[in-house]
XYZ file of C-alpha atoms in Angstrom:
238
model
C 28.789 -84.242 -140.243
C 25.658 -86.630 -141.373
C 25.165 -86.480 -145.405
C 21.903 -87.136 -146.626
C 21.183 -88.957 -149.937
C 17.890 -88.122 -151.714
C 16.292 -91.269 -153.164
C 14.731 -91.018 -156.820
C 12.014 -93.471 -157.147
C 12.725 -95.768 -160.023
C 9.173 -94.778 -161.447
C 10.492 -91.269 -162.127
C 13.646 -92.457 -163.772
C 11.811 -94.752 -165.940
C 9.623 -91.894 -167.144
C 12.489 -89.610 -167.597
C 14.460 -92.219 -170.068
C 11.198 -92.338 -171.909
C 10.738 -88.596 -172.603
C 14.472 -88.583 -173.490
C 14.056 -91.284 -176.042
C 10.873 -89.620 -177.537
C 12.694 -86.395 -177.913
C 15.825 -87.939 -179.757
C 13.556 -89.893 -182.209
C 11.369 -86.430 -183.023
C 14.811 -84.773 -184.286
C 15.457 -87.165 -186.831
C 11.961 -86.629 -188.484
C 11.096 -84.501 -191.493
C 10.473 -81.381 -189.481
C 14.053 -81.379 -188.484
C 15.429 -81.965 -192.030
C 13.613 -79.204 -193.364
C 15.608 -76.392 -194.725
C 14.821 -72.801 -193.515
C 13.852 -70.725 -196.879
C 15.281 -67.350 -197.781
C 13.957 -65.567 -200.882
C 16.913 -64.609 -203.092
C 16.994 -60.697 -203.590
C 15.728 -59.857 -207.120
C 18.267 -58.780 -209.970
C 18.159 -55.044 -210.730
C 19.127 -53.368 -213.982
C 20.220 -49.716 -214.830
C 18.063 -48.426 -217.295
C 18.562 -46.952 -220.639
C 18.402 -43.259 -221.177
C 16.855 -41.173 -223.974
C 14.100 -38.616 -224.855
C 11.290 -40.716 -226.130
C 7.645 -40.268 -226.770
C 7.281 -43.887 -226.162
C 8.515 -43.760 -222.618
C 6.204 -46.421 -221.434
C 8.544 -48.884 -223.109
C 11.739 -47.146 -224.585
C 14.877 -47.367 -222.346
C 13.154 -46.479 -219.316
C 11.680 -49.863 -217.783
C 13.489 -52.062 -215.345
C 13.852 -55.696 -215.732
C 16.097 -58.764 -215.690
C 19.400 -57.881 -217.649
C 19.468 -60.302 -220.427
C 23.121 -59.727 -221.256
C 24.285 -59.834 -217.908
C 21.861 -62.516 -215.924
C 23.909 -65.755 -216.818
C 27.245 -64.124 -216.088
C 28.925 -63.928 -212.597
C 30.396 -60.690 -211.793
C 34.193 -60.818 -212.750
C 34.060 -63.819 -215.087
C 36.351 -63.551 -217.921
C 33.393 -65.638 -220.264
C 31.270 -62.566 -219.727
C 34.123 -60.019 -221.471
C 34.261 -62.054 -224.631
C 32.468 -61.243 -227.793
C 31.565 -64.860 -228.210
C 29.669 -64.429 -225.214
C 28.062 -61.405 -226.292
C 27.156 -63.024 -229.587
C 25.407 -65.814 -227.654
C 23.664 -63.151 -225.361
C 21.441 -60.738 -226.949
C 21.192 -57.290 -225.608
C 17.785 -56.208 -223.906
C 16.511 -52.449 -224.345
C 16.854 -52.100 -220.427
C 20.515 -52.614 -220.176
C 21.073 -50.099 -223.132
C 21.275 -46.229 -222.990
C 20.848 -44.691 -226.396
C 21.267 -41.004 -227.650
C 21.637 -39.102 -230.667
C 23.639 -35.661 -230.992
C 24.968 -33.460 -233.654
C 28.607 -33.126 -234.335
C 29.807 -29.613 -233.424
C 32.272 -29.712 -236.542
C 29.421 -30.909 -238.941
C 25.727 -29.885 -237.855
C 24.174 -32.082 -240.282
C 26.107 -35.391 -238.932
C 24.417 -37.197 -235.759
C 26.333 -39.733 -233.671
C 23.774 -42.576 -232.414
C 25.322 -43.763 -229.441
C 24.468 -47.286 -227.606
C 26.023 -47.833 -224.346
C 25.860 -50.938 -222.167
C 25.008 -50.392 -218.633
C 24.764 -54.284 -217.644
C 27.282 -56.328 -216.147
C 28.372 -58.341 -219.117
C 28.894 -58.476 -222.980
C 26.034 -58.477 -224.894
C 25.221 -58.777 -228.630
C 23.157 -56.304 -230.879
C 21.635 -58.334 -233.697
C 21.820 -55.495 -236.056
C 24.970 -54.066 -238.062
C 23.661 -50.576 -237.598
C 20.518 -48.890 -235.671
C 17.022 -48.559 -237.291
C 16.899 -44.971 -238.056
C 14.205 -42.775 -239.854
C 13.643 -39.058 -240.302
C 10.386 -37.351 -239.799
C 7.930 -34.719 -238.066
C 7.431 -35.204 -234.625
C 3.650 -33.921 -235.247
C 2.901 -36.032 -238.370
C 0.333 -38.760 -237.564
C 1.257 -40.558 -240.889
C 4.692 -41.839 -241.045
C 4.840 -43.170 -244.196
C 6.506 -40.097 -245.683
C 9.662 -40.674 -243.313
C 12.858 -40.882 -244.689
C 15.166 -44.062 -244.101
C 18.807 -43.503 -244.786
C 21.137 -45.139 -246.964
C 23.543 -47.529 -245.200
C 26.604 -49.667 -246.606
C 26.046 -52.631 -248.593
C 27.802 -55.771 -249.103
C 27.005 -57.043 -245.479
C 27.471 -60.687 -244.886
C 28.168 -63.210 -241.844
C 26.096 -63.066 -238.670
C 24.810 -59.562 -237.935
C 25.969 -59.183 -234.260
C 27.685 -56.343 -232.952
C 29.194 -56.892 -229.266
C 28.953 -54.296 -226.686
C 31.115 -54.827 -223.504
C 29.667 -53.869 -220.327
C 30.697 -50.295 -219.635
C 31.322 -49.736 -223.417
C 29.613 -47.826 -226.255
C 29.456 -48.565 -229.920
C 28.470 -45.581 -232.222
C 26.812 -44.947 -235.587
C 26.875 -41.755 -237.685
C 23.892 -40.328 -239.483
C 24.681 -37.549 -242.360
C 21.262 -35.785 -243.095
C 22.950 -33.982 -246.106
C 25.958 -35.752 -247.340
C 25.840 -33.875 -250.613
C 25.991 -30.357 -249.243
C 22.160 -29.365 -250.258
C 21.274 -25.866 -249.512
C 17.464 -25.005 -248.504
C 14.925 -26.187 -245.862
C 14.656 -29.317 -244.253
C 11.177 -29.999 -245.554
C 9.462 -30.237 -242.381
C 11.751 -32.835 -240.652
C 12.682 -32.248 -237.445
C 12.915 -35.606 -235.713
C 15.497 -38.571 -235.508
C 13.748 -41.920 -234.601
C 16.109 -44.495 -233.385
C 15.652 -48.106 -232.471
C 19.165 -49.705 -231.301
C 18.399 -53.095 -232.670
C 16.150 -54.341 -235.405
C 14.898 -57.158 -233.042
C 13.191 -55.013 -230.574
C 9.693 -54.093 -230.418
C 8.844 -50.594 -231.993
C 7.796 -49.495 -228.337
C 11.554 -49.267 -227.648
C 12.028 -46.466 -230.339
C 13.304 -43.368 -229.279
C 12.844 -40.066 -230.847
C 15.376 -37.249 -230.864
C 15.020 -33.680 -232.059
C 17.118 -32.530 -235.330
C 19.027 -29.602 -234.741
C 17.507 -26.012 -235.729
C 18.339 -25.149 -239.283
C 19.199 -28.885 -239.991
C 19.087 -29.843 -243.710
C 17.597 -33.504 -244.632
C 18.052 -34.614 -248.118
C 16.279 -37.312 -249.987
C 18.855 -39.701 -249.362
C 20.779 -39.515 -245.934
C 23.840 -41.821 -245.093
C 23.915 -44.002 -241.862
C 27.167 -45.993 -241.084
C 27.621 -49.485 -239.305
C 27.933 -49.407 -235.677
C 31.835 -48.925 -234.628
C 33.917 -48.551 -231.549
C 35.198 -45.078 -232.355
C 33.312 -41.998 -233.781
C 35.833 -41.354 -236.479
C 35.598 -45.077 -237.606
C 31.690 -44.522 -237.578
C 32.004 -41.398 -239.621
C 34.185 -43.385 -242.263
C 31.671 -46.332 -242.424
C 28.833 -43.600 -243.068
C 30.509 -42.257 -246.071
C 30.533 -45.811 -247.767
C 26.603 -45.828 -247.284
C 25.357 -46.940 -250.614
C 22.046 -49.018 -250.414
C 18.570 -48.831 -249.236
C 18.267 -50.149 -245.535
C 15.731 -52.828 -244.656
């Protein structure tokens, strides 16, 4: 059997070698070294909740979770009080409510829950609260409650992820009788550092009595402790 060998001209071999060399050199240039770009998914937050006439800015807007943005999920540091002191809470990561106690209709529990992924700190010892009329155009006649005096140190309250702190308001701590003077609304700002647009508005219970000097306690981790703190209120709040 005769085997025929195909002869490749030297000119074609040389041209092929030149093309191979050019291709190798192109692979080491800037285009080959440039990394592929992939956009990171934006962070999402769980908005706070609560009835508010300021719905455009109070507890319903979404944004970066200030308290949890710097913490990795499951990070031990993000569960510490020291972490909370360094990471202020954002209104968007808090859910605020104010509800009357069944056992005492003139006492209201202000609850502030952290729905973020890490602990955060409130810069206030207590919420900013005033009592007024929902239809009033002039807020200068609203009533501010008394609060506990003798406060000192850094005014920061840690709120851990998934946890709630409480403050109790008593609109009639002296057991007065009569009408509520036209007051039918509780206005709550969870932290004094928040803008007024984050103020939430809650209705007073029907027939609630509001005296000249209602009382408000400090933020506490339980309702019973918050009630005890409220009873010590003796000075005008700032």
